[in-house]
Amino acid sequence: DAKTTQPTSMDCAEGRAANLPCNHSTISGNEYVYWYRQIHSQGPQYIIHGLKNNETNEMASLIITEDRKSSTLILPHATLRDTAVYYCIVRALLYNQGGKLIFGQGTELSVKP
Amino acid sequence: GAVVSQHPSWVICKSGTSVKIECRSLDFQATTMFWYRQFPKQSLMLMATSNEGSKATYEQGVEKDKFLINHASLTLSTLTVTSAHPEDSSFYICSARGNSLMNTEAFFGQGTRLTVV
């Protein structure tokens, strides 16, 4: 699985958009970009994933650059409950290629009042 | 999303005893389950991958005789920490994935905090 690079920490004001970047310059053609978050002392929570097109769901938007070497997770209106560690992970597409989720250090997002 | 439940949420045990942690997929069949360990202020570290009905595959450096994994059904996997010692104190998290041919997102349990005294 490709390695990802994320900033160690970020701050965001409550109500503003939180933009979390991720570099994955060695991503392969069969690898998706996944985002999870972990609130303190809980299991990780799935947020969103994508291959090359931008994706949006009720939680967030995922913007993937055209060369797929980086992506940005956008929380459009951050709340205090969005304070968590956010993990960007790249993973093989197909089930029979393993698809293990290998976690890096993630970005610790602090949403402040 | 799908629900994965771990039990217990926390456990305290004496050094030298064994502890079993259960991971259940409540509303889907989990062909593959993953076990992670997380120390304070660190990221999740994958310990092993288990497929229903077969032996688990352990990551490098993880002792298979110490961390026994059983995945006997499509909805249940167990992790047994044998002869636990204080250095085994950690947050243990399981993850389960469905059995479609295409990749699906993995869902995580709420974690089990093990304290060995």
mmCIF file of C-alpha atoms in Angstrom, chain A residues 16-93:
data_model
loop_
_atom_site.group_PDB
_atom_site.id
_atom_site.type_symbol
_atom_site.label_atom_id
_atom_site.label_comp_id
_atom_site.label_asym_id
_atom_site.label_seq_id
_atom_site.Cartn_x
_atom_site.Cartn_y
_atom_site.Cartn_z
ATOM 1 C CA ARG A 16 -15.719 27.304 9.094
ATOM 2 C CA ALA A 17 -14.632 24.764 6.497
ATOM 3 C CA ALA A 18 -11.832 22.429 7.508
ATOM 4 C CA ASN A 19 -9.535 21.455 4.643
ATOM 5 C CA LEU A 20 -7.272 18.517 5.430
ATOM 6 C CA PRO A 21 -4.559 17.777 2.854
ATOM 7 C CA CYS A 22 -2.933 14.450 2.068
ATOM 8 C CA ASN A 23 -0.043 13.607 -0.219
ATOM 9 C CA HIS A 24 0.100 10.161 -1.819
ATOM 10 C CA SER A 25 2.565 10.634 -4.658
ATOM 11 C CA THR A 26 3.274 6.902 -5.076
ATOM 12 C CA ILE A 27 -0.353 5.848 -5.402
ATOM 13 C CA SER A 28 -0.994 3.044 -7.887
ATOM 14 C CA GLY A 29 -3.721 2.952 -10.485
ATOM 15 C CA ASN A 30 -5.698 0.334 -8.568
ATOM 16 C CA GLU A 31 -5.622 2.157 -5.229
ATOM 17 C CA TYR A 32 -8.436 4.157 -3.742
ATOM 18 C CA VAL A 33 -8.047 7.051 -1.308
ATOM 19 C CA TYR A 34 -9.877 6.448 1.981
ATOM 20 C CA TRP A 35 -10.463 8.800 4.869
ATOM 21 C CA TYR A 36 -11.240 7.749 8.410
ATOM 22 C CA ARG A 37 -11.324 9.679 11.645
ATOM 23 C CA GLN A 38 -10.827 8.649 15.246
ATOM 24 C CA ILE A 39 -12.353 10.532 18.104
ATOM 25 C CA HIS A 40 -10.459 10.060 21.347
ATOM 26 C CA SER A 41 -10.732 6.530 22.791
ATOM 27 C CA GLN A 42 -13.096 5.305 20.092
ATOM 28 C CA GLY A 43 -12.700 3.096 17.031
ATOM 29 C CA PRO A 44 -12.076 4.784 13.677
ATOM 30 C CA GLN A 45 -15.083 5.997 11.725
ATOM 31 C CA TYR A 46 -15.310 5.742 7.954
ATOM 32 C CA ILE A 47 -15.787 9.119 6.252
ATOM 33 C CA ILE A 48 -15.419 8.816 2.499
ATOM 34 C CA HIS A 49 -13.393 7.248 -0.272
ATOM 35 C CA GLY A 50 -12.687 7.854 -3.949
ATOM 36 C CA LEU A 51 -10.626 6.782 -6.925
ATOM 37 C CA LYS A 52 -10.186 9.805 -9.182
ATOM 38 C CA ASN A 53 -13.425 11.756 -9.234
ATOM 39 C CA ASN A 54 -14.417 14.150 -6.492
ATOM 40 C CA GLU A 55 -16.831 12.618 -4.034
ATOM 41 C CA THR A 56 -19.338 14.092 -1.593
ATOM 42 C CA ASN A 57 -21.506 12.564 1.092
ATOM 43 C CA GLU A 58 -23.343 13.784 4.149
ATOM 44 C CA MET A 59 -20.146 14.047 6.148
ATOM 45 C CA ALA A 60 -17.569 15.501 3.820
ATOM 46 C CA SER A 61 -16.222 16.126 0.337
ATOM 47 C CA LEU A 62 -13.133 14.546 -1.146
ATOM 48 C CA ILE A 63 -11.161 16.399 -3.788
ATOM 49 C CA ILE A 64 -8.548 14.341 -5.645
ATOM 50 C CA THR A 65 -6.064 16.050 -7.956
ATOM 51 C CA GLU A 66 -6.018 15.032 -11.592
ATOM 52 C CA ASP A 67 -2.674 13.251 -11.225
ATOM 53 C CA ARG A 68 -4.039 11.541 -8.061
ATOM 54 C CA LYS A 69 -0.896 12.392 -6.138
ATOM 55 C CA SER A 70 -2.749 14.360 -3.498
ATOM 56 C CA SER A 71 -6.211 14.886 -2.086
ATOM 57 C CA THR A 72 -8.089 17.150 0.296
ATOM 58 C CA LEU A 73 -10.834 16.218 2.708
ATOM 59 C CA ILE A 74 -13.276 19.053 3.273
ATOM 60 C CA LEU A 75 -15.577 19.319 6.263
ATOM 61 C CA PRO A 76 -17.811 22.165 5.083
ATOM 62 C CA HIS A 77 -18.976 23.475 8.458
ATOM 63 C CA ALA A 78 -16.777 22.141 11.220
ATOM 64 C CA THR A 79 -18.268 21.645 14.669
ATOM 65 C CA LEU A 80 -16.615 20.935 18.011
ATOM 66 C CA ARG A 81 -17.602 17.279 17.568
ATOM 67 C CA ASP A 82 -15.381 17.076 14.488
ATOM 68 C CA THR A 83 -12.296 17.348 16.713
ATOM 69 C CA ALA A 84 -10.473 14.089 15.993
ATOM 70 C CA VAL A 85 -7.473 12.505 14.302
ATOM 71 C CA TYR A 86 -8.091 12.197 10.561
ATOM 72 C CA TYR A 87 -6.377 9.440 8.627
ATOM 73 C CA CYS A 88 -5.800 9.388 4.890
ATOM 74 C CA ILE A 89 -5.115 5.880 3.597
ATOM 75 C CA VAL A 90 -4.569 4.469 0.121
ATOM 76 C CA ARG A 91 -5.566 0.913 -0.470
ATOM 77 C CA ALA A 92 -5.815 -1.615 -3.264
ATOM 78 C CA LEU A 93 -9.065 -1.586 -5.165
#
